[in-house]
Amino acid sequence: FVVVTSLIVGIVRSERVADWIGRTAQRLTDWVLRRLGRAGAPDVTGAVHRFRDQLGLVIRRRGLLALSIAVVSQFAWAVVLLVALRVCGVPDEAVSAAQVFGAYALVMCITIIPLSPGGAGVPELLFITGFSTIAGGGYEAAITAGVFLYRMYFWFVPVPLAWLLLKVARHVKPILPSTSELRDYAKGSAA
């Protein structure tokens, strides 16, 4: 998380850093594609500069606030995972709070590029494997139940909350925008 955040901040704040990251990523991409026997490498350096141009202003203005909110939300979800494990019977002696936070951070770094919505079960597999390795034998069932309880909260608590907030934000209008609203929005964006 810190490395990725540092790279983003470096790209946005410094043209020289953006050039270096672009060249380095381009060489790495070229090498990987050559090893795979593929031609036509993408323009990674150009993509880094487009990213810098498009998001730089937003990140410079609101980057610290966004980073703070992201960190707080990650801690909140790690606490939810910890509570789910405790509720399902995984004691502190088997997996400590520090180990839960460490495993959570590691899984979030491994799954930073999503494979599909929800990670296609990869985060759950990593959590269960990591916690079972830490706890040793005897807690596999409780760990599995705790991880799945966490994922239920992760998926099913935000969705109804989002629908509620959407209803409040749209007041008397239907929750989903009508076709005419979408057309009007598209016309306004094109202008």
Coordinates of C-alpha atoms in Angstrom, one line a residue:
F1 CA 0.0 0.0 0.0
V2 CA 2.8 2.4 0.9
V3 CA 4.8 1.5 -2.2
V4 CA 1.8 1.9 -4.5
T5 CA 0.8 5.2 -2.8
S6 CA 4.4 6.5 -3.0
L7 CA 4.6 5.6 -6.8
I8 CA 1.3 7.4 -7.4
V9 CA 2.4 10.5 -5.5
G10 CA 5.8 10.4 -7.2
I11 CA 4.2 10.2 -10.7
V12 CA 1.9 13.1 -9.9
R13 CA 4.4 15.4 -8.2
S14 CA 7.5 15.0 -10.4
E15 CA 7.9 14.8 -14.1
R16 CA 11.3 13.2 -13.6
V17 CA 9.9 10.5 -11.4
A18 CA 7.1 9.9 -13.9
D19 CA 9.7 9.5 -16.7
W20 CA 11.7 7.1 -14.6
I21 CA 8.7 5.0 -13.6
G22 CA 7.5 5.0 -17.2
R23 CA 10.8 3.9 -18.6
T24 CA 11.3 1.2 -16.0
A25 CA 7.8 -0.1 -16.5
Q26 CA 8.2 0.0 -20.3
R27 CA 11.4 -2.1 -20.0
L28 CA 9.7 -4.6 -17.7
T29 CA 6.7 -4.9 -20.0
D30 CA 8.9 -5.3 -23.1
W31 CA 11.0 -8.0 -21.3
V32 CA 7.9 -9.9 -20.2
L33 CA 6.3 -9.8 -23.6
R34 CA 9.5 -10.9 -25.3
R35 CA 9.6 -13.9 -22.9
L36 CA 6.1 -14.7 -23.8
G37 CA 6.8 -14.4 -27.5
R38 CA 4.4 -11.5 -28.1
A39 CA 5.0 -8.5 -30.2
G40 CA 3.5 -5.0 -30.0
A41 CA 4.2 -3.8 -26.5
P42 CA 1.8 -1.1 -25.2
D43 CA 3.1 2.4 -24.6
V44 CA 3.5 2.2 -20.9
T45 CA 5.5 5.5 -20.7
G46 CA 2.7 7.3 -22.5
A47 CA 0.1 5.7 -20.2
V48 CA 2.0 6.9 -17.1
H49 CA 2.1 10.5 -18.5
R50 CA -1.6 10.3 -19.4
F51 CA -2.3 9.2 -15.9
R52 CA -0.3 12.0 -14.6
D53 CA -2.1 14.6 -16.7
Q54 CA -5.6 13.3 -16.0
L55 CA -5.4 12.6 -12.3
G56 CA -2.6 14.9 -11.2
L57 CA -4.8 17.8 -10.5
V58 CA -7.4 15.8 -8.6
I59 CA -4.7 14.0 -6.5
R60 CA -2.9 17.3 -5.8
R61 CA -6.1 18.9 -4.6
R62 CA -7.7 16.1 -2.7
G63 CA -5.1 13.4 -2.5
L64 CA -4.3 13.6 1.2
L65 CA -8.0 13.5 2.1
A66 CA -8.6 10.5 -0.2
L67 CA -5.6 8.7 1.2
S68 CA -6.7 9.3 4.7
I69 CA -10.2 8.0 4.0
A70 CA -8.8 5.0 2.2
V71 CA -6.5 4.1 5.2
V72 CA -9.4 4.5 7.7
S73 CA -11.7 2.4 5.6
Q74 CA -9.0 -0.4 5.4
F75 CA -8.6 -0.3 9.1
A76 CA -12.3 -0.5 9.6
W77 CA -12.6 -3.6 7.3
A78 CA -9.6 -5.2 9.1
V79 CA -11.5 -4.7 12.4
V80 CA -14.6 -6.3 10.9
L81 CA -12.5 -9.3 9.9
L82 CA -11.0 -9.5 13.4
V83 CA -14.5 -9.3 15.0
A84 CA -15.8 -12.0 12.6
L85 CA -13.0 -14.3 13.5
R86 CA -13.6 -13.8 17.3
V87 CA -17.3 -14.3 16.9
C88 CA -16.7 -17.6 15.1
G89 CA -14.5 -18.9 17.9
V90 CA -10.9 -18.1 16.9
P91 CA -9.2 -16.9 20.1
D92 CA -6.4 -14.3 20.4
E93 CA -4.0 -17.1 21.4
A94 CA -4.5 -18.7 17.9
V95 CA -4.4 -15.6 15.8
S96 CA -3.6 -12.3 17.4
A97 CA -5.0 -8.9 16.4
A98 CA -1.6 -7.9 15.0
Q99 CA -1.5 -11.1 12.9
V100 CA -5.0 -10.3 11.6
F101 CA -4.0 -6.8 10.6
G102 CA -0.8 -8.1 9.0
A103 CA -2.5 -10.8 7.0
Y104 CA -5.2 -8.3 5.9
A105 CA -2.6 -5.9 4.7
L106 CA -0.8 -8.7 2.8
V107 CA -4.0 -10.0 1.1
M108 CA -4.9 -6.4 0.1
C109 CA -1.5 -5.9 -1.5
I110 CA -1.7 -9.3 -3.3
T111 CA -5.2 -8.5 -4.6
I112 CA -4.6 -4.9 -5.4
I113 CA -5.3 -5.6 -9.1
P114 CA -8.8 -7.3 -9.0
L115 CA -9.2 -10.4 -11.0
S116 CA -13.0 -10.1 -11.0
P117 CA -15.6 -8.6 -8.7
G118 CA -14.7 -9.7 -5.2
G119 CA -11.5 -11.3 -6.3
A120 CA -13.1 -14.6 -7.5
G121 CA -12.5 -16.2 -4.1
V122 CA -8.8 -15.4 -4.0
P123 CA -8.9 -13.1 -1.0
E124 CA -10.9 -15.7 1.0
L125 CA -8.5 -18.5 0.0
L126 CA -5.6 -16.3 1.1
F127 CA -7.2 -15.3 4.4
I128 CA -8.1 -18.9 5.2
T129 CA -4.7 -20.2 4.2
G130 CA -2.8 -17.5 6.1
F131 CA -4.8 -17.7 9.3
S132 CA -4.8 -21.6 9.3
T133 CA -1.0 -21.5 8.9
I134 CA -0.7 -19.0 11.8
A135 CA -3.2 -20.8 14.1
G136 CA -2.0 -24.4 13.3
G137 CA -4.4 -27.3 13.5
G138 CA -7.8 -27.3 15.2
Y139 CA -9.1 -23.9 14.0
E140 CA -9.7 -24.4 10.3
A141 CA -13.5 -24.6 10.6
A142 CA -13.7 -21.5 12.8
I143 CA -11.3 -19.6 10.6
T144 CA -13.3 -20.5 7.5
A145 CA -16.6 -19.5 9.1
G146 CA -15.0 -16.2 10.3
V147 CA -13.7 -15.3 6.9
F148 CA -17.0 -16.1 5.2
L149 CA -18.9 -14.0 7.9
Y150 CA -16.5 -11.2 7.1
R151 CA -17.2 -11.5 3.4
M152 CA -20.9 -11.5 4.1
Y153 CA -20.5 -8.2 5.9
F154 CA -18.2 -6.9 3.2
W155 CA -20.7 -7.6 0.4
F156 CA -24.1 -7.4 2.0
V157 CA -23.9 -4.5 4.4
P158 CA -22.7 -1.8 1.9
V159 CA -25.2 -2.7 -0.8
P160 CA -28.4 -2.0 1.2
L161 CA -26.7 1.1 2.7
A162 CA -25.8 2.3 -0.8
W163 CA -29.4 1.8 -2.0
L164 CA -30.6 3.8 1.1
L165 CA -28.2 6.6 0.4
L166 CA -29.1 6.6 -3.3
K167 CA -32.8 6.9 -2.4
V168 CA -32.1 9.8 0.0
A169 CA -29.9 11.6 -2.6
R170 CA -32.5 11.3 -5.4
H171 CA -35.4 12.4 -3.1
V172 CA -38.7 11.9 -4.9
K173 CA -37.2 10.6 -8.1
P174 CA -36.9 6.8 -8.7
I175 CA -33.7 5.3 -7.4
L176 CA -32.4 4.5 -10.9
P177 CA -32.1 7.3 -13.4
S178 CA -34.6 7.2 -16.3
T179 CA -33.5 6.9 -20.0
S180 CA -34.2 10.6 -20.5
E181 CA -32.1 11.6 -17.5
L182 CA -29.2 9.5 -18.9
R183 CA -29.6 11.1 -22.3
D184 CA -29.6 14.6 -20.8
Y185 CA -26.5 13.7 -18.8
A186 CA -24.7 12.4 -21.9
K187 CA -25.6 15.6 -23.8
G188 CA -24.3 17.7 -21.0
S189 CA -21.0 15.7 -20.8
A190 CA -20.5 16.0 -24.5
A191 CA -20.8 19.7 -24.4

